[in-house]
mmCIF file of C-alpha atoms in Angstrom:
data_model
loop_
_atom_site.group_PDB
_atom_site.id
_atom_site.type_symbol
_atom_site.label_atom_id
_atom_site.label_comp_id
_atom_site.label_asym_id
_atom_site.label_seq_id
_atom_site.Cartn_x
_atom_site.Cartn_y
_atom_site.Cartn_z
ATOM 1 C CA ALA A 22 102.615 190.315 49.402
ATOM 2 C CA GLN A 23 101.111 187.678 47.180
ATOM 3 C CA LYS A 24 97.891 188.065 45.223
ATOM 4 C CA VAL A 25 95.850 185.492 43.316
ATOM 5 C CA THR A 26 93.109 186.470 40.862
ATOM 6 C CA GLN A 27 90.406 184.290 39.333
ATOM 7 C CA THR A 28 88.152 186.318 37.069
ATOM 8 C CA GLN A 29 85.740 183.561 36.004
ATOM 9 C CA THR A 30 83.018 183.321 38.633
ATOM 10 C CA SER A 31 81.047 180.468 37.042
ATOM 11 C CA ILE A 32 81.430 178.039 34.129
ATOM 12 C CA SER A 33 78.896 175.513 32.844
ATOM 13 C CA VAL A 34 80.034 172.565 30.741
ATOM 14 C CA MET A 35 78.499 169.415 29.365
ATOM 15 C CA GLU A 36 79.514 166.129 30.912
ATOM 16 C CA LYS A 37 82.479 164.369 29.275
ATOM 17 C CA THR A 38 83.848 167.595 27.797
ATOM 18 C CA THR A 39 86.876 169.682 28.847
ATOM 19 C CA VAL A 40 86.776 172.739 31.078
ATOM 20 C CA THR A 41 89.553 175.292 31.492
ATOM 21 C CA MET A 42 89.862 177.768 34.358
ATOM 22 C CA ASP A 43 92.136 180.774 34.518
ATOM 23 C CA CYS A 44 94.273 182.101 37.353
ATOM 24 C CA VAL A 45 96.887 184.843 37.493
ATOM 25 C CA TYR A 46 99.107 185.598 40.427
ATOM 26 C CA GLU A 47 101.460 188.238 41.765
ATOM 27 C CA THR A 48 104.484 187.615 43.934
ATOM 28 C CA GLN A 49 107.907 189.030 44.708
ATOM 29 C CA ASP A 50 109.260 185.589 45.525
ATOM 30 C CA SER A 51 111.610 183.861 43.131
ATOM 31 C CA SER A 52 110.465 180.424 44.202
ATOM 32 C CA TYR A 53 106.902 179.447 44.987
ATOM 33 C CA PHE A 54 104.274 176.761 44.735
ATOM 34 C CA LEU A 55 100.970 177.051 42.886
ATOM 35 C CA PHE A 56 97.977 174.915 43.789
ATOM 36 C CA TRP A 57 94.449 174.117 42.771
ATOM 37 C CA TYR A 58 91.921 173.069 45.377
ATOM 38 C CA LYS A 59 88.340 171.903 45.001
ATOM 39 C CA GLN A 60 85.571 172.802 47.439
ATOM 40 C CA THR A 61 82.596 170.477 47.298
ATOM 41 C CA ALA A 62 79.005 171.323 48.083
ATOM 42 C CA SER A 63 79.527 170.043 51.619
ATOM 43 C CA GLY A 64 82.275 172.640 52.097
ATOM 44 C CA GLU A 65 85.161 170.206 52.129
ATOM 45 C CA ILE A 66 88.373 171.579 50.574
ATOM 46 C CA VAL A 67 90.458 169.000 48.747
ATOM 47 C CA PHE A 68 93.915 169.390 47.220
ATOM 48 C CA LEU A 69 94.002 168.562 43.504
ATOM 49 C CA ILE A 70 97.325 169.421 41.913
ATOM 50 C CA ARG A 71 100.494 171.454 42.423
ATOM 51 C CA GLN A 72 102.998 173.241 40.188
ATOM 52 C CA ASP A 73 106.488 174.129 41.421
ATOM 53 C CA SER A 74 107.638 177.458 39.986
ATOM 54 C CA TYR A 75 111.053 176.128 39.007
ATOM 55 C CA LYS A 76 109.619 173.310 36.907
ATOM 56 C CA LYS A 77 108.900 173.957 33.243
ATOM 57 C CA GLU A 78 106.798 170.839 32.729
ATOM 58 C CA ASN A 79 103.089 171.215 33.349
ATOM 59 C CA ALA A 80 101.850 169.047 36.210
ATOM 60 C CA THR A 81 99.268 166.357 35.493
ATOM 61 C CA VAL A 82 97.300 164.224 37.956
ATOM 62 C CA GLY A 83 94.567 161.967 36.632
ATOM 63 C CA HIS A 84 92.180 164.068 34.567
ATOM 64 C CA TYR A 85 93.585 167.331 35.982
ATOM 65 C CA SER A 86 96.394 169.169 34.228
ATOM 66 C CA LEU A 87 97.923 172.609 34.446
ATOM 67 C CA ASN A 88 98.865 175.232 31.894
ATOM 68 C CA PHE A 89 101.751 177.054 33.561
ATOM 69 C CA GLN A 90 102.897 180.220 31.782
ATOM 70 C CA LYS A 91 105.468 181.758 34.086
ATOM 71 C CA PRO A 92 106.180 184.893 31.988
ATOM 72 C CA LYS A 93 102.462 185.695 32.216
ATOM 73 C CA SER A 94 102.206 184.714 35.904
ATOM 74 C CA SER A 95 99.404 182.401 34.878
ATOM 75 C CA ILE A 96 98.397 178.931 36.046
ATOM 76 C CA GLY A 97 95.327 177.509 34.363
ATOM 77 C CA LEU A 98 93.540 174.310 35.393
ATOM 78 C CA ILE A 99 92.258 171.931 32.746
ATOM 79 C CA ILE A 100 89.808 169.154 33.573
ATOM 80 C CA THR A 101 89.260 166.625 30.799
ATOM 81 C CA ALA A 102 86.386 164.151 30.470
ATOM 82 C CA THR A 103 84.371 165.978 33.110
ATOM 83 C CA GLN A 104 81.949 164.090 35.335
ATOM 84 C CA ILE A 105 78.927 165.294 37.266
ATOM 85 C CA GLU A 106 80.924 164.988 40.481
ATOM 86 C CA ASP A 107 83.407 167.549 39.166
ATOM 87 C CA SER A 108 80.747 170.169 39.896
ATOM 88 C CA ALA A 109 82.326 172.284 42.638
ATOM 89 C CA VAL A 110 84.136 175.529 43.340
ATOM 90 C CA TYR A 111 87.780 175.518 42.278
ATOM 91 C CA PHE A 112 90.338 177.686 44.028
ATOM 92 C CA CYS A 113 93.748 178.665 42.804
ATOM 93 C CA ALA A 114 96.269 179.269 45.582
ATOM 94 C CA MET A 115 99.961 179.940 46.085
ATOM 95 C CA ARG A 116 102.580 179.922 48.802
ATOM 96 C CA GLN A 117 106.231 180.769 48.877
ATOM 97 C CA THR A 118 108.734 178.012 49.377
ATOM 98 C CA GLY A 119 110.624 177.857 52.604
ATOM 99 C CA PHE A 120 109.789 178.198 56.239
ATOM 100 C CA ALA A 121 106.180 177.839 57.331
ATOM 101 C CA SER A 122 104.450 179.902 54.653
ATOM 102 C CA ALA A 123 100.669 180.162 54.276
ATOM 103 C CA LEU A 124 98.432 179.718 51.259
ATOM 104 C CA THR A 125 96.971 182.763 49.521
ATOM 105 C CA PHE A 126 93.733 181.936 47.696
ATOM 106 C CA GLY A 127 91.859 183.359 44.758
ATOM 107 C CA SER A 128 88.123 184.005 44.881
ATOM 108 C CA GLY A 129 87.175 180.754 43.176
ATOM 109 C CA THR A 130 85.450 179.562 40.007
ATOM 110 C CA LYS A 131 82.219 177.608 40.253
ATOM 111 C CA VAL A 132 81.995 174.762 37.750
ATOM 112 C CA ILE A 133 78.657 173.219 36.877
ATOM 113 C CA VAL A 134 78.799 169.992 34.902
ATOM 114 C CA LEU A 135 75.547 169.358 33.061
ATOM 115 C CA PRO A 136 74.328 165.862 32.104
ATOM 116 C CA GLU B 8 95.003 158.618 59.456
ATOM 117 C CA ALA B 9 92.481 161.029 60.987
ATOM 118 C CA GLY B 10 92.090 164.338 59.211
ATOM 119 C CA VAL B 11 91.811 167.832 60.651
ATOM 120 C CA THR B 12 88.941 167.918 63.121
ATOM 121 C CA GLN B 13 86.955 171.033 63.922
ATOM 122 C CA SER B 14 84.126 171.728 66.309
ATOM 123 C CA PRO B 15 81.450 172.856 66.425
ATOM 124 C CA ARG B 16 80.310 172.458 62.822
ATOM 125 C CA TYR B 17 77.741 175.215 63.110
ATOM 126 C CA ALA B 18 77.172 178.189 65.411
ATOM 127 C CA VAL B 19 74.481 180.858 65.485
ATOM 128 C CA LEU B 20 75.026 183.916 67.663
ATOM 129 C CA GLN B 21 73.491 187.258 68.343
ATOM 130 C CA GLU B 22 75.687 190.293 67.921
ATOM 131 C CA GLY B 23 77.787 190.898 70.967
ATOM 132 C CA GLN B 24 78.050 187.260 72.001
ATOM 133 C CA ALA B 25 81.349 185.359 72.204
ATOM 134 C CA VAL B 26 82.220 182.047 70.531
ATOM 135 C CA SER B 27 85.166 179.668 70.454
ATOM 136 C CA PHE B 28 86.183 177.314 67.697
ATOM 137 C CA TRP B 29 88.353 174.296 68.327
ATOM 138 C CA CYS B 30 90.756 172.553 65.963
ATOM 139 C CA ASP B 31 92.656 169.287 66.234
ATOM 140 C CA PRO B 32 95.240 169.072 63.426
ATOM 141 C CA ILE B 33 96.585 165.920 61.856
ATOM 142 C CA SER B 34 98.861 164.180 64.333
ATOM 143 C CA GLY B 35 102.459 165.335 63.968
ATOM 144 C CA HIS B 36 101.675 168.397 61.875
ATOM 145 C CA ASP B 37 103.661 171.318 63.212
ATOM 146 C CA THR B 38 101.965 174.124 61.269
ATOM 147 C CA LEU B 39 98.355 175.114 61.914
ATOM 148 C CA TYR B 40 96.337 177.724 60.045
ATOM 149 C CA TRP B 41 93.028 179.491 60.650
ATOM 150 C CA TYR B 42 91.198 180.880 57.632
ATOM 151 C CA GLN B 43 87.977 182.861 57.353
ATOM 152 C CA GLN B 44 85.825 182.174 54.303
ATOM 153 C CA PRO B 45 82.921 184.580 53.739
ATOM 154 C CA ARG B 46 80.137 183.289 51.518
ATOM 155 C CA ASP B 47 81.129 183.091 47.832
ATOM 156 C CA GLN B 48 84.723 184.125 48.527
ATOM 157 C CA GLY B 49 88.020 182.340 48.857
ATOM 158 C CA PRO B 50 89.560 181.488 52.235
ATOM 159 C CA GLN B 51 91.424 184.399 53.815
ATOM 160 C CA LEU B 52 94.225 183.781 56.289
ATOM 161 C CA LEU B 53 93.624 184.960 59.837
ATOM 162 C CA VAL B 54 96.587 183.508 61.709
ATOM 163 C CA TYR B 55 99.008 180.627 61.623
ATOM 164 C CA PHE B 56 101.318 178.859 64.020
ATOM 165 C CA ARG B 57 104.385 176.736 63.851
ATOM 166 C CA ASP B 58 104.268 174.607 66.969
ATOM 167 C CA GLU B 59 103.056 176.973 69.694
ATOM 168 C CA ALA B 60 104.527 180.123 68.132
ATOM 169 C CA VAL B 61 102.494 182.595 66.132
ATOM 170 C CA ILE B 62 104.121 183.091 62.740
ATOM 171 C CA ASP B 63 101.712 185.666 61.348
ATOM 172 C CA ASN B 64 98.620 187.176 62.952
ATOM 173 C CA SER B 65 98.622 190.409 60.986
ATOM 174 C CA GLN B 66 95.206 189.656 59.443
ATOM 175 C CA LEU B 67 93.571 188.823 62.767
ATOM 176 C CA PRO B 68 91.215 191.588 63.986
ATOM 177 C CA SER B 69 93.069 191.802 67.280
ATOM 178 C CA ASP B 70 90.468 193.761 69.150
ATOM 179 C CA ARG B 71 87.920 190.928 69.018
ATOM 180 C CA PHE B 72 89.686 187.838 67.688
ATOM 181 C CA SER B 73 92.283 185.758 69.487
ATOM 182 C CA ALA B 74 93.941 182.443 68.745
ATOM 183 C CA VAL B 75 96.140 180.153 70.786
ATOM 184 C CA ARG B 76 97.965 176.890 70.358
ATOM 185 C CA PRO B 77 99.520 176.424 73.805
ATOM 186 C CA LYS B 78 101.084 172.973 73.431
ATOM 187 C CA GLY B 79 101.687 173.062 69.713
ATOM 188 C CA THR B 80 98.864 170.630 69.022
ATOM 189 C CA ASN B 81 95.203 171.705 69.326
ATOM 190 C CA SER B 82 94.185 175.287 68.752
ATOM 191 C CA THR B 83 91.317 177.568 69.747
ATOM 192 C CA LEU B 84 90.069 180.605 67.847
ATOM 193 C CA LYS B 85 87.854 182.942 69.863
ATOM 194 C CA ILE B 86 85.667 185.827 68.806
ATOM 195 C CA GLN B 87 84.656 188.279 71.497
ATOM 196 C CA SER B 88 81.595 190.397 70.822
ATOM 197 C CA ALA B 89 80.703 188.971 67.419
ATOM 198 C CA LYS B 90 79.433 191.226 64.631
ATOM 199 C CA GLN B 91 77.228 190.415 61.640
ATOM 200 C CA GLY B 92 80.287 190.909 59.425
ATOM 201 C CA ASP B 93 81.905 187.909 61.129
ATOM 202 C CA THR B 94 79.381 185.628 59.456
ATOM 203 C CA ALA B 95 81.539 183.152 57.539
ATOM 204 C CA THR B 96 82.972 179.667 57.600
ATOM 205 C CA TYR B 97 86.080 179.324 59.753
ATOM 206 C CA LEU B 98 88.520 176.771 58.430
ATOM 207 C CA CYS B 99 91.394 175.153 60.230
ATOM 208 C CA ALA B 100 94.211 173.547 58.276
ATOM 209 C CA SER B 101 97.499 171.860 59.067
ATOM 210 C CA SER B 102 100.694 170.867 57.368
ATOM 211 C CA LEU B 103 104.070 169.362 58.100
ATOM 212 C CA GLU B 104 107.099 171.582 57.600
ATOM 213 C CA GLY B 105 108.925 170.467 54.491
ATOM 214 C CA ASN B 106 105.757 169.047 52.990
ATOM 215 C CA THR B 107 103.893 171.271 50.527
ATOM 216 C CA GLU B 108 100.396 169.873 51.032
ATOM 217 C CA VAL B 109 97.994 171.614 53.404
ATOM 218 C CA PHE B 110 95.029 169.660 54.758
ATOM 219 C CA PHE B 111 91.753 171.343 55.666
ATOM 220 C CA GLY B 112 89.095 170.579 58.205
ATOM 221 C CA LYS B 113 85.404 170.706 57.358
ATOM 222 C CA GLY B 114 85.024 174.137 58.906
ATOM 223 C CA THR B 115 82.700 175.839 61.351
ATOM 224 C CA ARG B 116 79.863 177.779 59.761
ATOM 225 C CA LEU B 117 79.155 180.860 61.880
ATOM 226 C CA THR B 118 76.049 182.982 61.513
ATOM 227 C CA VAL B 119 75.773 186.193 63.507
ATOM 228 C CA VAL B 120 72.275 187.688 63.585
#
């Protein structure tokens, strides 16, 4: 069984600065995907960025980047140049590769971007 | 392209009542998921389908919850005899086999009083 743990419940940052969120995971699978999703105040869940376990390079999309440390089973999310609209709850999730697997989510980290 | 559509958006029940949630996945998506998200927690998988077949329903409280996807398209999640502990947002999601991205609907917020 897979397990995803986010220990930071809430982070406040000033606008235009960088925020980093932690996530550790447990899995028996040799190949898997790691994801970060954002849930807005309206409840909408939006995909942000993905890391494939077999890739050594950290994924980057826009102002989102990942800090993938496979030996530590860790996948951190870094948001640079934060904006007010980055205020949301961020979920780390994983799924195994292969046939019809489901996402396992962490408990989420609430980010508050202050003006 | 239309996203994942769920209805109703909100439901308020008394304990013991029944409720059904409906989900229309993205056209062509063969995999459909139902998640339960209690307040201030992450989504927790209830059940998922590939086409009309149940792949995993091990987390579905089988005595009161049921889910079907008879034609491999739309899906219904039903709660018989709701309890206060069922208060949560119920999320439907879909994906296409071979594609890693999962798309979520806006959810149904259920309150059981």
